[in-house]
Short mmCIF file of N, CA and C in Angstrom, two decimals:
data_model
loop_
_atom_site.label_atom_id
_atom_site.label_comp_id
_atom_site.label_asym_id
_atom_site.label_seq_id
_atom_site.Cartn_x
_atom_site.Cartn_y
_atom_site.Cartn_z
N MET A 1351 303.78 39.99 105.26
CA MET A 1351 303.40 41.20 105.87
C MET A 1351 303.31 40.97 107.38
N ARG A 1352 303.89 41.81 108.08
CA ARG A 1352 303.98 41.67 109.51
C ARG A 1352 303.33 42.86 110.20
N ILE A 1353 302.45 42.56 111.18
CA ILE A 1353 301.79 43.63 111.91
C ILE A 1353 302.51 43.81 113.24
N LEU A 1354 302.92 45.00 113.49
CA LEU A 1354 303.63 45.29 114.72
C LEU A 1354 302.64 45.74 115.78
N ASP A 1355 302.77 45.14 116.92
CA ASP A 1355 301.90 45.51 118.04
C ASP A 1355 302.75 46.28 119.03
N ASP A 1356 302.45 47.54 119.19
CA ASP A 1356 303.25 48.39 120.06
C ASP A 1356 302.91 48.20 121.53
N GLU A 1357 301.77 47.66 121.81
CA GLU A 1357 301.38 47.47 123.21
C GLU A 1357 301.97 46.16 123.73
N PRO A 1358 302.66 46.25 124.89
CA PRO A 1358 303.24 45.02 125.43
C PRO A 1358 302.13 44.13 126.02
N ASP A 1359 302.35 42.83 125.98
CA ASP A 1359 301.39 41.90 126.56
C ASP A 1359 301.49 41.96 128.08
N LEU A 1360 300.34 42.14 128.73
CA LEU A 1360 300.30 42.17 130.19
C LEU A 1360 300.15 40.74 130.69
N PRO A 1361 300.92 40.40 131.71
CA PRO A 1361 300.77 39.04 132.25
C PRO A 1361 299.42 38.90 132.96
N ALA A 1362 298.89 37.70 132.99
CA ALA A 1362 297.61 37.44 133.63
C ALA A 1362 297.75 37.64 135.14
N GLN A 1363 296.76 38.29 135.73
CA GLN A 1363 296.79 38.58 137.17
C GLN A 1363 295.54 38.05 137.83
N ILE A 1364 295.71 37.61 139.05
CA ILE A 1364 294.57 37.18 139.85
C ILE A 1364 294.42 38.17 140.99
N ASN A 1365 293.29 38.80 141.05
CA ASN A 1365 293.03 39.78 142.11
C ASN A 1365 292.42 39.04 143.30
N ILE A 1366 293.13 38.98 144.42
CA ILE A 1366 292.66 38.21 145.58
C ILE A 1366 291.95 39.07 146.61
N VAL A 1367 291.87 40.37 146.40
CA VAL A 1367 291.21 41.24 147.38
C VAL A 1367 289.74 40.85 147.56
N PRO A 1368 288.95 40.62 146.50
CA PRO A 1368 287.56 40.20 146.74
C PRO A 1368 287.47 38.86 147.46
N MET A 1369 288.41 37.95 147.18
CA MET A 1369 288.39 36.66 147.85
C MET A 1369 288.67 36.83 149.36
N ILE A 1370 289.57 37.72 149.70
CA ILE A 1370 289.86 37.98 151.12
C ILE A 1370 288.63 38.58 151.80
N ASP A 1371 287.93 39.47 151.11
CA ASP A 1371 286.70 40.03 151.68
C ASP A 1371 285.66 38.95 151.95
N VAL A 1372 285.52 38.02 151.05
CA VAL A 1372 284.55 36.93 151.23
C VAL A 1372 284.97 36.05 152.39
N ILE A 1373 286.25 35.74 152.51
CA ILE A 1373 286.74 34.91 153.61
C ILE A 1373 286.48 35.59 154.95
N PHE A 1374 286.75 36.90 155.04
CA PHE A 1374 286.49 37.62 156.29
C PHE A 1374 285.00 37.67 156.61
N ALA A 1375 284.15 37.78 155.61
CA ALA A 1375 282.71 37.77 155.85
C ALA A 1375 282.26 36.42 156.38
N ILE A 1376 282.79 35.34 155.81
CA ILE A 1376 282.44 33.99 156.29
C ILE A 1376 282.97 33.78 157.71
N LEU A 1377 284.18 34.24 157.98
CA LEU A 1377 284.75 34.12 159.32
C LEU A 1377 283.90 34.89 160.34
N ALA A 1378 283.48 36.10 159.99
CA ALA A 1378 282.63 36.88 160.90
C ALA A 1378 281.31 36.17 161.14
N PHE A 1379 280.74 35.55 160.11
CA PHE A 1379 279.49 34.80 160.27
C PHE A 1379 279.66 33.66 161.26
N PHE A 1380 280.75 32.88 161.12
CA PHE A 1380 280.96 31.75 162.01
C PHE A 1380 281.23 32.20 163.44
N ILE A 1381 281.95 33.28 163.61
CA ILE A 1381 282.20 33.79 164.96
C ILE A 1381 280.89 34.22 165.61
N MET A 1382 280.08 34.96 164.89
CA MET A 1382 278.79 35.42 165.45
C MET A 1382 277.86 34.25 165.72
N SER A 1383 277.84 33.25 164.84
CA SER A 1383 276.91 32.14 165.04
C SER A 1383 277.34 31.26 166.22
N THR A 1384 278.64 31.13 166.48
CA THR A 1384 279.07 30.32 167.62
C THR A 1384 278.78 31.02 168.94
N LEU A 1385 278.66 32.33 168.93
CA LEU A 1385 278.30 33.03 170.16
C LEU A 1385 276.88 32.68 170.61
N PHE A 1386 276.03 32.34 169.66
CA PHE A 1386 274.65 32.02 170.00
C PHE A 1386 274.46 30.53 170.29
N LEU A 1387 275.50 29.72 170.15
CA LEU A 1387 275.39 28.29 170.42
C LEU A 1387 275.52 27.96 171.90
N THR A 1388 276.00 28.90 172.70
CA THR A 1388 276.14 28.62 174.13
C THR A 1388 274.76 28.57 174.76
N ARG A 1389 274.62 27.68 175.69
CA ARG A 1389 273.33 27.48 176.35
C ARG A 1389 273.30 28.30 177.63
N SER A 1390 272.46 29.29 177.64
CA SER A 1390 272.34 30.14 178.81
C SER A 1390 271.21 29.62 179.68
N GLU A 1391 271.54 29.17 180.87
CA GLU A 1391 270.55 28.55 181.73
C GLU A 1391 269.96 29.52 182.73
N GLY A 1392 270.60 30.60 182.97
CA GLY A 1392 270.09 31.55 183.96
C GLY A 1392 270.35 32.97 183.52
N LEU A 1393 270.00 33.88 184.37
CA LEU A 1393 270.25 35.28 184.12
C LEU A 1393 271.67 35.61 184.50
N PRO A 1394 272.23 36.68 183.95
CA PRO A 1394 273.62 37.01 184.28
C PRO A 1394 273.76 37.53 185.70
N VAL A 1395 274.49 36.83 186.52
CA VAL A 1395 274.79 37.23 187.89
C VAL A 1395 276.28 36.99 188.14
N ASN A 1396 276.81 37.65 189.15
CA ASN A 1396 278.21 37.44 189.54
C ASN A 1396 278.26 36.26 190.49
N LEU A 1397 278.67 35.12 189.98
CA LEU A 1397 278.71 33.90 190.79
C LEU A 1397 279.93 33.90 191.71
N PRO A 1398 279.79 33.31 192.88
CA PRO A 1398 280.94 33.18 193.77
C PRO A 1398 281.94 32.17 193.20
N GLN A 1399 283.19 32.26 193.67
CA GLN A 1399 284.22 31.36 193.19
C GLN A 1399 284.39 30.17 194.13
N ALA A 1400 284.65 29.01 193.54
CA ALA A 1400 284.92 27.79 194.32
C ALA A 1400 285.85 26.91 193.51
N SER A 1401 286.96 26.52 194.10
CA SER A 1401 287.92 25.71 193.37
C SER A 1401 287.52 24.25 193.29
N SER A 1402 286.60 23.79 194.13
CA SER A 1402 286.19 22.39 194.12
C SER A 1402 284.89 22.15 193.36
N SER A 1403 284.49 23.10 192.53
CA SER A 1403 283.22 22.95 191.81
C SER A 1403 283.34 21.88 190.73
N GLN A 1404 282.20 21.24 190.40
CA GLN A 1404 282.15 20.18 189.40
C GLN A 1404 281.04 20.49 188.42
N GLN A 1405 281.22 20.05 187.19
CA GLN A 1405 280.22 20.24 186.14
C GLN A 1405 279.07 19.26 186.34
N GLN A 1406 277.82 19.74 186.29
CA GLN A 1406 276.65 18.88 186.40
C GLN A 1406 276.19 18.50 185.00
N GLN A 1407 275.78 17.26 184.82
CA GLN A 1407 275.38 16.78 183.50
C GLN A 1407 273.95 17.17 183.15
N GLU A 1408 273.09 17.24 184.13
CA GLU A 1408 271.69 17.57 183.88
C GLU A 1408 271.34 18.88 184.58
N SER A 1409 270.46 19.64 183.99
CA SER A 1409 270.02 20.88 184.64
C SER A 1409 268.61 21.23 184.18
N PRO A 1410 267.62 20.50 184.66
CA PRO A 1410 266.26 20.77 184.22
C PRO A 1410 265.68 22.06 184.77
N ALA A 1411 266.16 22.56 185.91
CA ALA A 1411 265.63 23.79 186.47
C ALA A 1411 266.78 24.65 186.99
N THR A 1412 266.67 25.95 186.75
CA THR A 1412 267.68 26.89 187.21
C THR A 1412 266.99 28.00 187.99
N LEU A 1413 267.38 28.14 189.25
CA LEU A 1413 266.87 29.22 190.10
C LEU A 1413 267.95 30.29 190.15
N THR A 1414 267.61 31.49 189.71
CA THR A 1414 268.55 32.62 189.72
C THR A 1414 268.09 33.63 190.75
N ILE A 1415 269.03 34.05 191.58
CA ILE A 1415 268.76 35.10 192.57
C ILE A 1415 269.71 36.25 192.24
N ASP A 1416 269.14 37.39 191.82
CA ASP A 1416 270.00 38.51 191.43
C ASP A 1416 270.44 39.31 192.66
N ALA A 1417 271.23 40.33 192.43
CA ALA A 1417 271.82 41.10 193.52
C ALA A 1417 270.77 41.80 194.38
N GLN A 1418 269.60 42.07 193.84
CA GLN A 1418 268.53 42.71 194.61
C GLN A 1418 267.69 41.71 195.38
N GLY A 1419 267.94 40.41 195.22
CA GLY A 1419 267.19 39.38 195.94
C GLY A 1419 265.98 38.88 195.19
N ASN A 1420 265.81 39.26 193.93
CA ASN A 1420 264.69 38.79 193.12
C ASN A 1420 264.94 37.37 192.66
N LEU A 1421 263.90 36.53 192.66
CA LEU A 1421 264.02 35.13 192.27
C LEU A 1421 263.47 34.93 190.86
N PHE A 1422 264.19 34.12 190.08
CA PHE A 1422 263.78 33.76 188.72
C PHE A 1422 263.95 32.26 188.56
N LEU A 1423 262.90 31.59 188.15
CA LEU A 1423 262.95 30.15 187.90
C LEU A 1423 262.89 29.94 186.40
N ASN A 1424 263.98 29.41 185.84
CA ASN A 1424 264.11 29.24 184.38
C ASN A 1424 263.81 30.55 183.65
N ARG A 1425 264.43 31.63 184.12
CA ARG A 1425 264.36 32.98 183.53
C ARG A 1425 263.02 33.67 183.69
N GLU A 1426 262.11 33.14 184.47
CA GLU A 1426 260.83 33.78 184.71
C GLU A 1426 260.75 34.20 186.17
N ALA A 1427 260.33 35.44 186.41
CA ALA A 1427 260.24 35.95 187.77
C ALA A 1427 259.24 35.11 188.56
N ILE A 1428 259.59 34.88 189.83
CA ILE A 1428 258.73 34.04 190.68
C ILE A 1428 258.69 34.64 192.07
N ASP A 1429 257.54 34.49 192.71
CA ASP A 1429 257.36 34.94 194.09
C ASP A 1429 258.06 33.95 195.02
N PRO A 1430 258.79 34.42 196.02
CA PRO A 1430 259.49 33.48 196.92
C PRO A 1430 258.56 32.49 197.60
N GLU A 1431 257.33 32.90 197.89
CA GLU A 1431 256.39 31.99 198.55
C GLU A 1431 255.88 30.90 197.62
N GLY A 1432 255.92 31.14 196.31
CA GLY A 1432 255.43 30.15 195.35
C GLY A 1432 256.53 29.28 194.76
N LEU A 1433 257.73 29.39 195.31
CA LEU A 1433 258.86 28.64 194.75
C LEU A 1433 258.66 27.14 194.87
N MET A 1434 258.23 26.67 196.03
CA MET A 1434 258.07 25.24 196.27
C MET A 1434 257.04 24.64 195.31
N ALA A 1435 255.93 25.31 195.12
CA ALA A 1435 254.89 24.82 194.21
C ALA A 1435 255.38 24.82 192.76
N ALA A 1436 256.16 25.83 192.39
CA ALA A 1436 256.68 25.90 191.02
C ALA A 1436 257.68 24.78 190.75
N ILE A 1437 258.50 24.46 191.75
CA ILE A 1437 259.45 23.35 191.61
C ILE A 1437 258.70 22.03 191.46
N GLN A 1438 257.64 21.85 192.26
CA GLN A 1438 256.85 20.62 192.16
C GLN A 1438 256.19 20.51 190.80
N ASP A 1439 255.72 21.63 190.24
CA ASP A 1439 255.12 21.60 188.90
C ASP A 1439 256.15 21.22 187.84
N LEU A 1440 257.36 21.76 187.95
CA LEU A 1440 258.41 21.43 186.99
C LEU A 1440 258.87 19.98 187.13
N GLN A 1441 258.89 19.50 188.36
CA GLN A 1441 259.37 18.14 188.62
C GLN A 1441 258.45 17.10 187.99
N GLY A 1442 257.16 17.31 188.11
CA GLY A 1442 256.21 16.34 187.57
C GLY A 1442 256.34 15.01 188.27
N ASP A 1443 256.57 13.93 187.51
CA ASP A 1443 256.70 12.60 188.09
C ASP A 1443 258.14 12.09 188.10
N LYS A 1444 259.11 12.98 187.93
CA LYS A 1444 260.52 12.58 187.94
C LYS A 1444 260.95 12.27 189.37
N ALA A 1445 261.67 11.18 189.54
CA ALA A 1445 262.14 10.79 190.87
C ALA A 1445 263.28 11.68 191.34
N ASN A 1446 264.24 11.95 190.46
CA ASN A 1446 265.36 12.83 190.78
C ASN A 1446 265.26 14.08 189.92
N PHE A 1447 265.22 15.20 190.57
CA PHE A 1447 265.06 16.47 189.87
C PHE A 1447 266.12 17.43 190.38
N LEU A 1448 266.97 17.91 189.49
CA LEU A 1448 268.07 18.78 189.87
C LEU A 1448 267.68 20.24 189.69
N VAL A 1449 267.92 21.03 190.73
CA VAL A 1449 267.69 22.47 190.68
C VAL A 1449 269.04 23.15 190.92
N ILE A 1450 269.49 23.93 189.96
CA ILE A 1450 270.75 24.65 190.09
C ILE A 1450 270.45 26.06 190.58
N VAL A 1451 271.13 26.46 191.65
CA VAL A 1451 270.92 27.79 192.24
C VAL A 1451 272.04 28.70 191.77
N ASN A 1452 271.68 29.73 190.99
CA ASN A 1452 272.61 30.77 190.55
C ASN A 1452 272.35 31.99 191.42
N ALA A 1453 273.10 32.14 192.49
CA ALA A 1453 272.90 33.28 193.39
C ALA A 1453 274.06 34.25 193.22
N ASP A 1454 273.73 35.50 193.03
CA ASP A 1454 274.76 36.55 192.95
C ASP A 1454 275.51 36.59 194.27
N GLU A 1455 276.81 36.86 194.22
CA GLU A 1455 277.60 36.85 195.44
C GLU A 1455 277.24 38.01 196.37
N ALA A 1456 276.50 39.00 195.89
CA ALA A 1456 276.09 40.12 196.74
C ALA A 1456 274.77 39.87 197.46
N VAL A 1457 274.11 38.75 197.16
CA VAL A 1457 272.81 38.45 197.79
C VAL A 1457 273.04 38.09 199.26
N PRO A 1458 272.19 38.63 200.15
CA PRO A 1458 272.31 38.24 201.56
C PRO A 1458 272.11 36.73 201.73
N HIS A 1459 272.86 36.17 202.64
CA HIS A 1459 272.88 34.72 202.88
C HIS A 1459 271.49 34.19 203.23
N GLY A 1460 270.71 34.97 203.95
CA GLY A 1460 269.39 34.51 204.38
C GLY A 1460 268.45 34.23 203.22
N ILE A 1461 268.51 35.03 202.16
CA ILE A 1461 267.62 34.83 201.01
C ILE A 1461 267.97 33.51 200.31
N VAL A 1462 269.25 33.24 200.16
CA VAL A 1462 269.68 31.99 199.51
C VAL A 1462 269.27 30.79 200.35
N VAL A 1463 269.44 30.88 201.67
CA VAL A 1463 269.08 29.77 202.55
C VAL A 1463 267.58 29.50 202.51
N LYS A 1464 266.76 30.56 202.50
CA LYS A 1464 265.30 30.37 202.41
C LYS A 1464 264.93 29.65 201.13
N ALA A 1465 265.52 30.07 200.02
CA ALA A 1465 265.21 29.44 198.73
C ALA A 1465 265.65 27.98 198.73
N MET A 1466 266.85 27.72 199.25
CA MET A 1466 267.33 26.34 199.30
C MET A 1466 266.48 25.48 200.21
N ASP A 1467 265.99 26.05 201.30
CA ASP A 1467 265.13 25.30 202.22
C ASP A 1467 263.83 24.91 201.54
N GLN A 1468 263.26 25.81 200.76
CA GLN A 1468 262.01 25.49 200.06
C GLN A 1468 262.24 24.40 199.02
N ILE A 1469 263.39 24.45 198.34
CA ILE A 1469 263.68 23.43 197.33
C ILE A 1469 263.87 22.07 198.00
N ARG A 1470 264.54 22.05 199.15
CA ARG A 1470 264.80 20.78 199.84
C ARG A 1470 263.53 20.15 200.37
N GLN A 1471 262.46 20.90 200.56
CA GLN A 1471 261.20 20.35 201.04
C GLN A 1471 260.44 19.61 199.94
N VAL A 1472 260.86 19.77 198.69
CA VAL A 1472 260.23 19.05 197.58
C VAL A 1472 260.84 17.66 197.51
N PRO A 1473 260.02 16.60 197.64
CA PRO A 1473 260.58 15.23 197.60
C PRO A 1473 261.22 14.93 196.26
N GLY A 1474 262.44 14.42 196.29
CA GLY A 1474 263.15 14.05 195.07
C GLY A 1474 263.94 15.18 194.44
N ALA A 1475 263.83 16.38 194.97
CA ALA A 1475 264.58 17.50 194.40
C ALA A 1475 266.00 17.51 194.97
N ARG A 1476 266.96 17.70 194.08
CA ARG A 1476 268.36 17.79 194.49
C ARG A 1476 268.86 19.20 194.20
N LEU A 1477 269.80 19.65 194.98
CA LEU A 1477 270.32 21.00 194.86
C LEU A 1477 271.74 21.01 194.33
N ALA A 1478 272.04 22.01 193.54
CA ALA A 1478 273.41 22.29 193.09
C ALA A 1478 273.57 23.79 193.12
N ILE A 1479 274.73 24.25 193.55
CA ILE A 1479 274.99 25.68 193.61
C ILE A 1479 275.99 26.03 192.52
N ALA A 1480 275.64 26.99 191.67
CA ALA A 1480 276.51 27.38 190.57
C ALA A 1480 277.62 28.28 191.09
N THR A 1481 278.85 27.99 190.66
CA THR A 1481 280.01 28.80 191.01
C THR A 1481 280.89 28.93 189.78
N VAL A 1482 281.91 29.75 189.87
CA VAL A 1482 282.92 29.85 188.83
C VAL A 1482 284.27 29.50 189.45
N LYS A 1483 285.14 28.91 188.63
CA LYS A 1483 286.47 28.57 189.14
C LYS A 1483 287.31 29.84 189.18
N PRO A 1484 288.13 29.99 190.24
CA PRO A 1484 288.95 31.20 190.34
C PRO A 1484 290.05 31.24 189.29
#
């Protein structure tokens, strides 16, 4: 006795659409997580361009001067008259202390020079000026 099956056998199929969705979700996760791995040392300012700039290995303090002339030391607002004392507090007992100056290119030259002069009066403090390559 033979049973006839009128329905044809369907070949086995692998649906890859859910797998593609999972891969895109993982890719989006890694892209978003790598955006947060960058180390932001200062506030966002438009840095001047310099072709002879060099990467500094250490950056314990970052002085940011925005376009309005406001001073920020390690992302905290600071009074220009208290800059020297704040640098000395951050320096502690370190012999060499690097201060990176992130000055917006629209800041008047006099404000940057005053800030740099105060930093240079701190014994052992070294200056670096942040720029971007053209």
